[in-house]
Amino acid sequence: MEASTALSRIGLAGLAVMGQNLALNIAEKGFPISVYNRTASKVDETIQRGHAEGPFPLTGYYNPREFVFSIQRPRSVIILVKAGAPVDQTIAALSEHMESGDCIIDGGNEWYQNTERRIQEVNQKGLLYLGMGVSGGEEGARHGPSLMPGGSFDAYNNIKDILEKVAAQVEDGPCVTYIGEGGSGNFVKMVHNGIEYGDMQLISEAYDVLKNVGGLSNGELAAIFAEWNRGELESFLIEITSDIFKVKDELGGGDLVDKILDKTGMKGTGKWTVQQAAELSVAAPTIAASLDCRYLSGLKEERENAASILQEAGMKDDVGSAGNGIDKKRLIDDVRQALYASKICSYAQGMNLLRAKSAEKGWNLNLGELARIWKGGCIIRAVFLDRIKKAYQRNPALANLVVDPEFAREMVQRQAAWRRVVGLAISAGISTPGMCASLAYFDTYRRARLSANLIQAQRDLFGAHTYERIDLPGSFHTEWTKLAKKSGAGVGAFN
């Protein structure tokens, strides 16, 4: 431990890379911070980084008691440990030394109900609690993340000045706001990650179509994504995608992206998002399709086996004829428009899920403000989030982003290109589940009358579930089979 005369303003326990980076960020902004980790070497490492990158007002501690006592009251302690049991263990170790009015802030990707349980548990000891989503990865944690704190409003006010300095800064303020009560901060971060799944899937499909239908090289793809990043698609994910195509393989020559195994990992937040959408009866097909694709990508051996069996059965692999007779310039522009329209649907689904949960829990989430704090620091930061913010400012009760007048106009303008890309991909045998799901969502949502009338008739026939009529009020039930037999006697076969 280094000598420290004054008490620290805040503490941080859990010094893996995210924890270290956030601690250094806080210290660099001039807030004295105490740090602690069960493994002593992590404390040493953080102190060394504090010296090398600073010097910063950062002090390391090697046991929970000294760590807690080094923080000025009311104490605020951020914990950044693995979700689940490690969080409970850390809370138990720290809370033993904490006093009424002190606060614990969990900065991990936690299931929102665990946060709500912990709020109740620590409240019994007089402690306050925040579940705070932190987005932006290692880089964001060090230089400015998007922060989504939910739980005790008093606890938020105690550290508001710190969070506002530490968060990413955009032209309309820091990328942090008080989200709401209970587990709302974790829930909002979870949906952010679900939107991120959709975004990444859609970008990978754009790449697949350009590469395998358009025959574009990695060099051309790098240039295209860099150009897209100067327009309406400007975003962190588009920018890093351009960079990925530029990297050479140091181990075996060629481009590194082509050497990477096509199996996607995941940590669970995308699955939670889809589960919550189902629980709340909110359609989130783009996010669900992206999750399904991650599952299918994991079946590498099965897919290789299927490819050879279906080839033997006569399946022609048209993917190899990339670029033949294709107007590349038009394809690139069409894919850009299809990607933009698909992304709007993905964000619309995420926002609708947030609104439904907010209504269920009484969180009173401000969707425009959430779009604003995602404009910087986080993985889904994008220029069009400012337009989403404005859409909700124009109409806080907006039913869906696609019916905001500005977005509606753009969807209509882009739909022809969108349909061309999806059609081209389908005929070439390239799977675009995200784009297809987004287009199907748009086409279903915009139709005043669907084929659901037939499904209701079927449900009534086999289960007497009743149906409503378009011309009369009330519920109806029909003896369909009896009536069909009666009227079917005179009906001839279709010729």
GROMACS .gro file of C-alpha atoms in nm:
model
  495
    1MET     CA    1   0.000   0.000   0.000
    2GLU     CA    2   0.119   0.350  -0.078
    3ALA     CA    3   0.096   0.619   0.188
    4SER     CA    4  -0.217   0.824   0.150
    5THR     CA    5  -0.301   1.111   0.385
    6ALA     CA    6  -0.638   1.210   0.238
    7LEU     CA    7  -0.924   0.969   0.190
    8SER     CA    8  -1.009   0.862  -0.164
    9ARG     CA    9  -1.321   0.995  -0.331
   10ILE     CA   10  -1.423   0.651  -0.469
   11GLY     CA   11  -1.310   0.288  -0.466
   12LEU     CA   12  -1.290   0.019  -0.735
   13ALA     CA   13  -1.263  -0.355  -0.666
   14GLY     CA   14  -1.187  -0.603  -0.945
   15LEU     CA   15  -0.878  -0.521  -1.148
   16ALA     CA   16  -0.899  -0.726  -1.466
   17VAL     CA   17  -0.846  -0.511  -1.779
   18MET     CA   18  -1.186  -0.335  -1.763
   19GLY     CA   19  -1.145  -0.256  -1.392
   20GLN     CA   20  -0.788  -0.131  -1.432
   21ASN     CA   21  -0.884   0.090  -1.725
   22LEU     CA   22  -1.186   0.240  -1.553
   23ALA     CA   23  -0.982   0.307  -1.237
   24LEU     CA   24  -0.712   0.484  -1.441
   25ASN     CA   25  -0.978   0.685  -1.623
   26ILE     CA   26  -1.129   0.801  -1.291
   27ALA     CA   27  -0.784   0.887  -1.150
   28GLU     CA   28  -0.680   1.070  -1.467
   29LYS     CA   29  -0.989   1.292  -1.435
   30GLY     CA   30  -0.851   1.406  -1.097
   31PHE     CA   31  -1.060   1.195  -0.857
   32PRO     CA   32  -0.848   1.018  -0.590
   33ILE     CA   33  -0.932   0.647  -0.609
   34SER     CA   34  -0.858   0.339  -0.398
   35VAL     CA   35  -0.825   0.006  -0.579
   36TYR     CA   36  -0.844  -0.351  -0.451
   37ASN     CA   37  -0.824  -0.702  -0.595
   38ARG     CA   38  -0.814  -1.042  -0.429
   39THR     CA   39  -0.504  -1.123  -0.634
   40ALA     CA   40  -0.229  -0.891  -0.507
   41SER     CA   41  -0.037  -0.887  -0.838
   42LYS     CA   42  -0.333  -0.713  -1.007
   43VAL     CA   43  -0.313  -0.434  -0.747
   44ASP     CA   44   0.063  -0.396  -0.814
   45GLU     CA   45   0.000  -0.391  -1.189
   46THR     CA   46  -0.260  -0.115  -1.154
   47ILE     CA   47  -0.032   0.096  -0.932
   48GLN     CA   48   0.249   0.057  -1.189
   49ARG     CA   49   0.018   0.164  -1.470
   50GLY     CA   50  -0.094   0.462  -1.259
   51HIS     CA   51   0.270   0.573  -1.232
   52ALA     CA   52   0.358   0.504  -1.594
   53GLU     CA   53   0.049   0.668  -1.746
   54GLY     CA   54   0.020   0.942  -1.483
   55PRO     CA   55   0.121   0.990  -1.212
   56PHE     CA   56  -0.243   0.962  -1.103
   57PRO     CA   57  -0.406   0.988  -0.755
   58LEU     CA   58  -0.450   0.611  -0.728
   59THR     CA   59  -0.378   0.403  -0.417
   60GLY     CA   60  -0.372   0.023  -0.398
   61TYR     CA   61  -0.499  -0.191  -0.108
   62TYR     CA   62  -0.458  -0.560  -0.038
   63ASN     CA   63  -0.743  -0.635   0.200
   64PRO     CA   64  -1.112  -0.537   0.194
   65ARG     CA   65  -1.113  -0.361   0.532
   66GLU     CA   66  -0.829  -0.118   0.459
   67PHE     CA   67  -0.967  -0.062   0.110
   68VAL     CA   68  -1.316   0.031   0.238
   69PHE     CA   69  -1.180   0.249   0.522
   70SER     CA   70  -0.965   0.446   0.276
   71ILE     CA   71  -1.274   0.592   0.102
   72GLN     CA   72  -1.451   0.907   0.223
   73ARG     CA   73  -1.813   0.874   0.339
   74PRO     CA   74  -2.070   0.818   0.206
   75ARG     CA   75  -1.850   0.558   0.040
   76SER     CA   76  -1.901   0.462  -0.325
   77VAL     CA   77  -1.736   0.140  -0.441
   78ILE     CA   78  -1.747   0.017  -0.801
   79ILE     CA   79  -1.706  -0.358  -0.843
   80LEU     CA   80  -1.600  -0.504  -1.177
   81VAL     CA   81  -1.593  -0.880  -1.137
   82LYS     CA   82  -1.746  -1.166  -1.333
   83ALA     CA   83  -2.129  -1.170  -1.323
   84GLY     CA   84  -2.309  -1.415  -1.094
   85ALA     CA   85  -2.161  -1.569  -0.777
   86PRO     CA   86  -1.833  -1.365  -0.782
   87VAL     CA   87  -2.043  -1.046  -0.747
   88ASP     CA   88  -2.223  -1.185  -0.439
   89GLN     CA   89  -1.889  -1.292  -0.288
   90THR     CA   90  -1.735  -0.948  -0.346
   91ILE     CA   91  -2.041  -0.772  -0.200
   92ALA     CA   92  -2.020  -0.996   0.109
   93ALA     CA   93  -1.647  -0.922   0.157
   94LEU     CA   94  -1.688  -0.544   0.120
   95SER     CA   95  -2.024  -0.482   0.287
   96GLU     CA   96  -1.892  -0.628   0.614
   97HIS     CA   97  -1.689  -0.306   0.652
   98MET     CA   98  -1.939  -0.060   0.499
   99GLU     CA   99  -2.183   0.161   0.687
  100SER     CA  100  -2.535   0.289   0.635
  101GLY     CA  101  -2.556   0.528   0.337
  102ASP     CA  102  -2.253   0.374   0.160
  103CYS     CA  103  -2.305   0.247  -0.193
  104ILE     CA  104  -2.199  -0.047  -0.409
  105ILE     CA  105  -2.198  -0.001  -0.788
  106ASP     CA  106  -2.183  -0.319  -0.999
  107GLY     CA  107  -2.030  -0.233  -1.337
  108GLY     CA  108  -2.058  -0.582  -1.488
  109ASN     CA  109  -2.296  -0.731  -1.745
  110GLU     CA  110  -2.539  -0.865  -1.487
  111TRP     CA  111  -2.886  -1.015  -1.527
  112TYR     CA  112  -3.120  -0.737  -1.412
  113GLN     CA  113  -3.311  -0.954  -1.163
  114ASN     CA  114  -2.987  -1.036  -0.980
  115THR     CA  115  -2.938  -0.662  -0.936
  116GLU     CA  116  -3.293  -0.623  -0.803
  117ARG     CA  117  -3.229  -0.904  -0.553
  118ARG     CA  118  -2.902  -0.743  -0.439
  119ILE     CA  119  -3.071  -0.403  -0.397
  120GLN     CA  120  -3.309  -0.566  -0.146
  121GLU     CA  121  -3.028  -0.754   0.031
  122VAL     CA  122  -2.794  -0.456   0.080
  123ASN     CA  123  -3.085  -0.226   0.169
  124GLN     CA  124  -3.136  -0.440   0.481
  125LYS     CA  125  -2.787  -0.329   0.589
  126GLY     CA  126  -2.870   0.035   0.506
  127LEU     CA  127  -2.652   0.028   0.193
  128LEU     CA  128  -2.741   0.176  -0.147
  129TYR     CA  129  -2.691  -0.004  -0.479
  130LEU     CA  130  -2.647   0.075  -0.847
  131GLY     CA  131  -2.635  -0.172  -1.137
  132MET     CA  132  -2.436   0.016  -1.401
  133GLY     CA  133  -2.398  -0.098  -1.760
  134VAL     CA  134  -2.054  -0.003  -1.897
  135SER     CA  135  -2.011  -0.013  -2.275
  136GLY     CA  136  -1.713   0.057  -2.496
  137GLY     CA  137  -1.482  -0.232  -2.414
  138GLU     CA  138  -1.131  -0.180  -2.278
  139GLU     CA  139  -1.074   0.136  -2.481
  140GLY     CA  140  -1.403   0.290  -2.367
  141ALA     CA  141  -1.333   0.209  -2.001
  142ARG     CA  142  -0.994   0.386  -2.024
  143HIS     CA  143  -1.087   0.691  -2.230
  144GLY     CA  144  -1.464   0.737  -2.199
  145PRO     CA  145  -1.737   0.470  -2.191
  146SER     CA  146  -2.114   0.496  -2.221
  147LEU     CA  147  -2.250   0.444  -1.869
  148MET     CA  148  -2.598   0.319  -1.781
  149PRO     CA  149  -2.652   0.341  -1.402
  150GLY     CA  150  -2.984   0.225  -1.254
  151GLY     CA  151  -3.096   0.176  -0.894
  152SER     CA  152  -3.068   0.425  -0.607
  153PHE     CA  153  -3.105   0.786  -0.726
  154ASP     CA  154  -2.924   0.909  -0.412
  155ALA     CA  155  -2.632   0.679  -0.489
  156TYR     CA  156  -2.621   0.818  -0.844
  157ASN     CA  157  -2.616   1.176  -0.714
  158ASN     CA  158  -2.322   1.092  -0.484
  159ILE     CA  159  -2.102   1.007  -0.785
  160LYS     CA  160  -2.275   1.200  -1.065
  161ASP     CA  161  -1.983   1.445  -1.096
  162ILE     CA  162  -1.736   1.155  -1.134
  163LEU     CA  163  -1.946   0.964  -1.388
  164GLU     CA  164  -2.007   1.276  -1.598
  165LYS     CA  165  -1.630   1.342  -1.623
  166VAL     CA  166  -1.535   0.979  -1.684
  167ALA     CA  167  -1.800   0.905  -1.952
  168ALA     CA  168  -1.749   0.965  -2.324
  169GLN     CA  169  -1.827   1.327  -2.419
  170VAL     CA  170  -2.049   1.417  -2.716
  171GLU     CA  171  -2.171   1.760  -2.831
  172ASP     CA  172  -2.489   1.738  -2.621
  173GLY     CA  173  -2.326   1.622  -2.299
  174PRO     CA  174  -2.158   1.326  -2.127
  175CYS     CA  175  -2.270   0.973  -2.225
  176VAL     CA  176  -2.426   0.895  -1.889
  177THR     CA  177  -2.767   0.955  -1.738
  178TYR     CA  178  -2.965   0.817  -1.445
  179ILE     CA  179  -3.156   0.535  -1.617
  180GLY     CA  180  -3.421   0.453  -1.357
  181GLU     CA  181  -3.493   0.236  -1.056
  182GLY     CA  182  -3.414  -0.129  -0.985
  183GLY     CA  183  -3.229  -0.325  -1.250
  184SER     CA  184  -3.307  -0.077  -1.529
  185GLY     CA  185  -2.939   0.006  -1.592
  186ASN     CA  186  -2.850  -0.360  -1.648
  187PHE     CA  187  -3.160  -0.413  -1.861
  188VAL     CA  188  -3.077  -0.117  -2.086
  189LYS     CA  189  -2.718  -0.244  -2.126
  190MET     CA  190  -2.855  -0.592  -2.211
  191VAL     CA  191  -3.076  -0.449  -2.488
  192HIS     CA  192  -2.782  -0.236  -2.609
  193ASN     CA  193  -2.591  -0.564  -2.649
  194GLY     CA  194  -2.887  -0.723  -2.830
  195ILE     CA  195  -2.889  -0.434  -3.078
  196GLU     CA  196  -2.513  -0.482  -3.108
  197TYR     CA  197  -2.568  -0.850  -3.203
  198GLY     CA  198  -2.808  -0.736  -3.478
  199ASP     CA  199  -2.569  -0.466  -3.599
  200MET     CA  200  -2.272  -0.704  -3.624
  201GLN     CA  201  -2.479  -0.968  -3.804
  202LEU     CA  202  -2.609  -0.716  -4.059
  203ILE     CA  203  -2.257  -0.587  -4.128
  204SER     CA  204  -2.129  -0.943  -4.175
  205GLU     CA  205  -2.411  -1.009  -4.423
  206ALA     CA  206  -2.322  -0.693  -4.618
  207TYR     CA  207  -1.962  -0.824  -4.632
  208ASP     CA  208  -2.080  -1.169  -4.744
  209VAL     CA  209  -2.289  -1.028  -5.030
  210LEU     CA  210  -2.020  -0.784  -5.148
  211LYS     CA  211  -1.750  -1.050  -5.133
  212ASN     CA  212  -1.935  -1.353  -5.267
  213VAL     CA  213  -2.190  -1.195  -5.502
  214GLY     CA  214  -1.990  -0.886  -5.600
  215GLY     CA  215  -1.649  -1.054  -5.601
  216LEU     CA  216  -1.489  -0.766  -5.411
  217SER     CA  217  -1.141  -0.798  -5.261
  218ASN     CA  218  -1.055  -0.719  -4.900
  219GLY     CA  219  -0.877  -0.404  -5.019
  220GLU     CA  220  -1.191  -0.288  -5.199
  221LEU     CA  221  -1.403  -0.375  -4.892
  222ALA     CA  222  -1.172  -0.169  -4.667
  223ALA     CA  223  -1.219   0.131  -4.897
  224ILE     CA  224  -1.599   0.082  -4.920
  225PHE     CA  225  -1.647   0.061  -4.542
  226ALA     CA  226  -1.418   0.364  -4.493
  227GLU     CA  227  -1.635   0.557  -4.741
  228TRP     CA  228  -1.957   0.440  -4.571
  229ASN     CA  229  -1.812   0.564  -4.243
  230ARG     CA  230  -1.812   0.918  -4.386
  231GLY     CA  231  -2.189   0.908  -4.452
  232GLU     CA  232  -2.516   0.802  -4.290
  233LEU     CA  233  -2.365   0.471  -4.171
  234GLU     CA  234  -2.085   0.645  -3.977
  235SER     CA  235  -2.036   0.435  -3.664
  236PHE     CA  236  -1.780   0.256  -3.452
  237LEU     CA  237  -1.863  -0.086  -3.599
  238ILE     CA  238  -1.837   0.033  -3.961
  239GLU     CA  239  -1.506   0.206  -3.882
  240ILE     CA  240  -1.345  -0.098  -3.718
  241THR     CA  241  -1.472  -0.323  -4.000
  242SER     CA  242  -1.279  -0.112  -4.250
  243ASP     CA  243  -0.966  -0.153  -4.035
  244ILE     CA  244  -1.011  -0.532  -4.010
  245PHE     CA  245  -0.993  -0.570  -4.391
  246LYS     CA  246  -0.655  -0.389  -4.397
  247VAL     CA  247  -0.469  -0.622  -4.157
  248LYS     CA  248  -0.223  -0.870  -4.305
  249ASP     CA  249  -0.159  -1.214  -4.152
  250GLU     CA  250   0.182  -1.205  -3.985
  251LEU     CA  251   0.190  -1.583  -3.944
  252GLY     CA  252   0.117  -1.704  -4.294
  253GLY     CA  253   0.077  -1.420  -4.544
  254GLY     CA  254  -0.244  -1.295  -4.703
  255ASP     CA  255  -0.520  -1.113  -4.513
  256LEU     CA  256  -0.585  -1.206  -4.151
  257VAL     CA  257  -0.967  -1.189  -4.178
  258ASP     CA  258  -0.961  -1.483  -4.424
  259LYS     CA  259  -0.774  -1.702  -4.173
  260ILE     CA  260  -1.023  -1.662  -3.889
  261LEU     CA  261  -1.244  -1.960  -3.805
  262ASP     CA  262  -1.611  -1.884  -3.878
  263LYS     CA  263  -1.742  -1.964  -3.528
  264THR     CA  264  -1.885  -1.678  -3.321
  265GLY     CA  265  -1.850  -1.665  -2.945
  266MET     CA  266  -2.105  -1.504  -2.710
  267LYS     CA  267  -2.154  -1.422  -2.344
  268GLY     CA  268  -2.532  -1.443  -2.306
  269THR     CA  269  -2.671  -1.089  -2.327
  270GLY     CA  270  -2.808  -1.149  -2.680
  271LYS     CA  271  -2.989  -1.460  -2.559
  272TRP     CA  272  -3.136  -1.269  -2.263
  273THR     CA  273  -3.259  -0.996  -2.499
  274VAL     CA  274  -3.443  -1.245  -2.720
  275GLN     CA  275  -3.588  -1.424  -2.416
  276GLN     CA  276  -3.713  -1.094  -2.273
  277ALA     CA  277  -3.865  -0.996  -2.610
  278ALA     CA  278  -4.057  -1.326  -2.612
  279GLU     CA  279  -4.172  -1.278  -2.250
  280LEU     CA  280  -4.301  -0.928  -2.329
  281SER     CA  281  -4.456  -1.025  -2.666
  282VAL     CA  282  -4.230  -0.781  -2.850
  283ALA     CA  283  -4.118  -0.882  -3.199
  284ALA     CA  284  -3.736  -0.870  -3.225
  285PRO     CA  285  -3.670  -1.083  -3.536
  286THR     CA  286  -3.343  -0.915  -3.640
  287ILE     CA  287  -3.187  -0.966  -3.298
  288ALA     CA  288  -3.326  -1.323  -3.283
  289ALA     CA  289  -3.186  -1.400  -3.630
  290SER     CA  290  -2.843  -1.275  -3.524
  291LEU     CA  291  -2.855  -1.504  -3.220
  292ASP     CA  292  -2.960  -1.803  -3.433
  293CYS     CA  293  -2.668  -1.729  -3.667
  294ARG     CA  294  -2.425  -1.744  -3.379
  295TYR     CA  295  -2.567  -2.083  -3.282
  296LEU     CA  296  -2.541  -2.208  -3.644
  297SER     CA  297  -2.187  -2.074  -3.678
  298GLY     CA  298  -2.093  -2.298  -3.385
  299LEU     CA  299  -2.190  -2.609  -3.587
  300LYS     CA  300  -1.874  -2.587  -3.800
  301GLU     CA  301  -1.828  -2.962  -3.852
  302GLU     CA  302  -2.198  -3.018  -3.922
  303ARG     CA  303  -2.194  -2.736  -4.177
  304GLU     CA  304  -1.888  -2.876  -4.353
  305ASN     CA  305  -2.055  -3.217  -4.360
  306ALA     CA  306  -2.381  -3.071  -4.492
  307ALA     CA  307  -2.194  -2.885  -4.766
  308SER     CA  308  -2.037  -3.205  -4.900
  309ILE     CA  309  -2.356  -3.420  -4.866
  310LEU     CA  310  -2.572  -3.162  -5.044
  311GLN     CA  311  -2.308  -3.117  -5.314
  312GLU     CA  312  -2.318  -3.493  -5.378
  313ALA     CA  313  -2.697  -3.466  -5.391
  314GLY     CA  314  -2.658  -3.217  -5.678
  315MET     CA  315  -2.646  -2.883  -5.497
  316LYS     CA  316  -2.457  -2.633  -5.708
  317ASP     CA  317  -2.246  -2.386  -5.518
  318ASP     CA  318  -2.305  -2.060  -5.706
  319VAL     CA  319  -2.105  -1.862  -5.455
  320GLY     CA  320  -1.792  -1.937  -5.657
  321SER     CA  321  -1.915  -1.738  -5.958
  322ALA     CA  322  -1.880  -1.411  -5.767
  323GLY     CA  323  -1.878  -1.093  -5.968
  324ASN     CA  324  -1.995  -1.243  -6.299
  325GLY     CA  325  -2.206  -0.988  -6.482
  326ILE     CA  326  -2.270  -0.786  -6.165
  327ASP     CA  327  -2.278  -0.407  -6.174
  328LYS     CA  328  -2.044  -0.359  -5.877
  329LYS     CA  329  -2.110   0.012  -5.833
  330ARG     CA  330  -2.485  -0.045  -5.811
  331LEU     CA  331  -2.444  -0.347  -5.584
  332ILE     CA  332  -2.229  -0.148  -5.340
  333ASP     CA  333  -2.487   0.131  -5.327
  334ASP     CA  334  -2.775  -0.116  -5.290
  335VAL     CA  335  -2.600  -0.296  -5.003
  336ARG     CA  336  -2.536   0.036  -4.827
  337GLN     CA  337  -2.907   0.120  -4.844
  338ALA     CA  338  -3.014  -0.231  -4.740
  339LEU     CA  339  -2.777  -0.220  -4.443
  340TYR     CA  340  -2.910   0.119  -4.331
  341ALA     CA  341  -3.277   0.018  -4.356
  342SER     CA  342  -3.210  -0.313  -4.179
  343LYS     CA  343  -3.027  -0.134  -3.896
  344ILE     CA  344  -3.321   0.100  -3.838
  345CYS     CA  345  -3.542  -0.209  -3.789
  346SER     CA  346  -3.293  -0.360  -3.543
  347TYR     CA  347  -3.278  -0.040  -3.335
  348ALA     CA  348  -3.660  -0.007  -3.354
  349GLN     CA  349  -3.696  -0.358  -3.207
  350GLY     CA  350  -3.454  -0.278  -2.923
  351MET     CA  351  -3.630   0.050  -2.841
  352ASN     CA  352  -3.972  -0.119  -2.840
  353LEU     CA  353  -3.842  -0.384  -2.601
  354LEU     CA  354  -3.713  -0.111  -2.367
  355ARG     CA  355  -4.046   0.069  -2.378
  356ALA     CA  356  -4.242  -0.251  -2.302
  357LYS     CA  357  -4.017  -0.337  -2.005
  358SER     CA  358  -4.033   0.021  -1.880
  359ALA     CA  359  -4.414   0.005  -1.883
  360GLU     CA  360  -4.414  -0.332  -1.703
  361LYS     CA  361  -4.172  -0.219  -1.429
  362GLY     CA  362  -4.267   0.151  -1.402
  363TRP     CA  363  -3.909   0.258  -1.484
  364ASN     CA  364  -4.017   0.558  -1.692
  365LEU     CA  365  -3.726   0.514  -1.935
  366ASN     CA  366  -3.649   0.812  -2.158
  367LEU     CA  367  -3.580   0.653  -2.499
  368GLY     CA  368  -3.446   0.973  -2.654
  369GLU     CA  369  -3.199   1.015  -2.368
  370LEU     CA  370  -3.087   0.651  -2.406
  371ALA     CA  371  -3.018   0.711  -2.776
  372ARG     CA  372  -2.816   1.019  -2.672
  373ILE     CA  373  -2.591   0.838  -2.422
  374TRP     CA  374  -2.521   0.570  -2.687
  375LYS     CA  375  -2.382   0.835  -2.925
  376GLY     CA  376  -2.034   0.804  -2.774
  377GLY     CA  377  -1.819   0.553  -2.588
  378CYS     CA  378  -2.025   0.243  -2.662
  379ILE     CA  379  -1.999  -0.030  -2.927
  380ILE     CA  380  -2.319   0.071  -3.110
  381ARG     CA  381  -2.228   0.442  -3.122
  382ALA     CA  382  -2.342   0.575  -3.454
  383VAL     CA  383  -2.423   0.905  -3.616
  384PHE     CA  384  -2.787   0.808  -3.670
  385LEU     CA  385  -2.844   0.772  -3.294
  386ASP     CA  386  -2.872   1.151  -3.291
  387ARG     CA  387  -3.162   1.119  -3.535
  388ILE     CA  388  -3.320   0.848  -3.315
  389LYS     CA  389  -3.287   1.086  -3.017
  390LYS     CA  390  -3.463   1.360  -3.216
  391ALA     CA  391  -3.739   1.123  -3.328
  392TYR     CA  392  -3.827   1.050  -2.963
  393GLN     CA  393  -3.796   1.418  -2.874
  394ARG     CA  394  -4.046   1.502  -3.149
  395ASN     CA  395  -4.281   1.232  -3.024
  396PRO     CA  396  -4.204   1.064  -2.687
  397ALA     CA  397  -4.499   0.825  -2.751
  398LEU     CA  398  -4.363   0.717  -3.094
  399ALA     CA  399  -4.496   0.365  -3.155
  400ASN     CA  400  -4.206   0.257  -3.377
  401LEU     CA  401  -3.902   0.424  -3.534
  402VAL     CA  402  -4.021   0.326  -3.883
  403VAL     CA  403  -4.326   0.552  -3.846
  404ASP     CA  404  -4.127   0.860  -3.747
  405PRO     CA  405  -4.182   1.087  -4.052
  406GLU     CA  406  -3.807   1.120  -4.126
  407PHE     CA  407  -3.726   0.751  -4.090
  408ALA     CA  408  -4.047   0.653  -4.276
  409ARG     CA  409  -3.931   0.857  -4.575
  410GLU     CA  410  -3.589   0.691  -4.568
  411MET     CA  411  -3.732   0.340  -4.541
  412VAL     CA  412  -3.955   0.402  -4.843
  413GLN     CA  413  -3.663   0.547  -5.043
  414ARG     CA  414  -3.440   0.249  -4.961
  415GLN     CA  415  -3.682  -0.039  -4.992
  416ALA     CA  416  -3.622  -0.108  -5.364
  417ALA     CA  417  -3.244  -0.144  -5.307
  418TRP     CA  418  -3.313  -0.350  -4.992
  419ARG     CA  419  -3.535  -0.593  -5.185
  420ARG     CA  420  -3.279  -0.621  -5.467
  421VAL     CA  421  -3.001  -0.715  -5.222
  422VAL     CA  422  -3.212  -0.974  -5.038
  423GLY     CA  423  -3.338  -1.120  -5.369
  424LEU     CA  424  -2.988  -1.136  -5.514
  425ALA     CA  425  -2.852  -1.303  -5.199
  426ILE     CA  426  -3.133  -1.561  -5.194
  427SER     CA  427  -3.082  -1.653  -5.560
  428ALA     CA  428  -2.705  -1.682  -5.502
  429GLY     CA  429  -2.756  -1.907  -5.197
  430ILE     CA  430  -2.601  -1.653  -4.957
  431SER     CA  431  -2.785  -1.648  -4.624
  432THR     CA  432  -2.885  -1.299  -4.507
  433PRO     CA  433  -3.108  -1.383  -4.209
  434GLY     CA  434  -3.066  -1.043  -4.046
  435MET     CA  435  -3.157  -0.844  -4.357
  436CYS     CA  436  -3.441  -1.085  -4.438
  437ALA     CA  437  -3.574  -1.062  -4.081
  438SER     CA  438  -3.558  -0.681  -4.090
  439LEU     CA  439  -3.737  -0.668  -4.425
  440ALA     CA  440  -4.004  -0.915  -4.309
  441TYR     CA  441  -4.049  -0.705  -3.991
  442PHE     CA  442  -4.094  -0.390  -4.200
  443ASP     CA  443  -4.332  -0.560  -4.446
  444THR     CA  444  -4.541  -0.711  -4.166
  445TYR     CA  445  -4.555  -0.391  -3.962
  446ARG     CA  446  -4.654  -0.169  -4.256
  447ARG     CA  447  -4.946  -0.387  -4.376
  448ALA     CA  448  -5.289  -0.284  -4.251
  449ARG     CA  449  -5.419  -0.639  -4.304
  450LEU     CA  450  -5.223  -0.962  -4.256
  451SER     CA  451  -5.294  -1.330  -4.316
  452ALA     CA  452  -5.347  -1.375  -3.939
  453ASN     CA  453  -5.722  -1.405  -4.006
  454LEU     CA  454  -5.657  -1.757  -4.143
  455ILE     CA  455  -5.454  -1.851  -3.832
  456GLN     CA  456  -5.742  -1.737  -3.611
  457ALA     CA  457  -5.984  -1.949  -3.817
  458GLN     CA  458  -5.754  -2.251  -3.775
  459ARG     CA  459  -5.727  -2.193  -3.398
  460ASP     CA  460  -6.104  -2.170  -3.372
  461LEU     CA  461  -6.156  -2.488  -3.577
  462PHE     CA  462  -5.921  -2.716  -3.380
  463GLY     CA  463  -5.942  -2.555  -3.035
  464ALA     CA  464  -6.262  -2.346  -3.025
  465HIS     CA  465  -6.042  -2.045  -2.939
  466THR     CA  466  -6.300  -1.804  -3.091
  467TYR     CA  467  -6.226  -1.509  -3.317
  468GLU     CA  468  -6.326  -1.146  -3.359
  469ARG     CA  469  -6.486  -1.007  -3.673
  470ILE     CA  470  -6.401  -0.690  -3.868
  471ASP     CA  471  -6.770  -0.595  -3.903
  472LEU     CA  472  -6.931  -0.690  -3.569
  473PRO     CA  473  -6.823  -0.654  -3.202
  474GLY     CA  474  -6.773  -0.953  -2.968
  475SER     CA  475  -6.621  -1.305  -2.987
  476PHE     CA  476  -6.743  -1.572  -3.228
  477HIS     CA  477  -6.709  -1.947  -3.263
  478THR     CA  478  -6.797  -2.148  -3.573
  479GLU     CA  479  -6.850  -2.522  -3.632
  480TRP     CA  480  -6.610  -2.506  -3.925
  481THR     CA  481  -6.586  -2.879  -4.009
  482LYS     CA  482  -6.963  -2.932  -4.004
  483LEU     CA  483  -7.027  -2.630  -4.224
  484ALA     CA  484  -6.742  -2.723  -4.460
  485LYS     CA  485  -6.891  -3.074  -4.511
  486LYS     CA  486  -7.231  -2.920  -4.585
  487SER     CA  487  -7.104  -2.670  -4.837
  488GLY     CA  488  -6.825  -2.895  -4.970
  489ALA     CA  489  -7.067  -3.141  -5.130
  490GLY     CA  490  -7.118  -2.922  -5.434
  491VAL     CA  491  -6.762  -2.795  -5.473
  492GLY     CA  492  -6.562  -2.945  -5.759
  493ALA     CA  493  -6.188  -3.013  -5.764
  494PHE     CA  494  -5.959  -2.730  -5.870
  495ASN     CA  495  -5.859  -2.756  -6.234
   0.00000   0.00000   0.00000
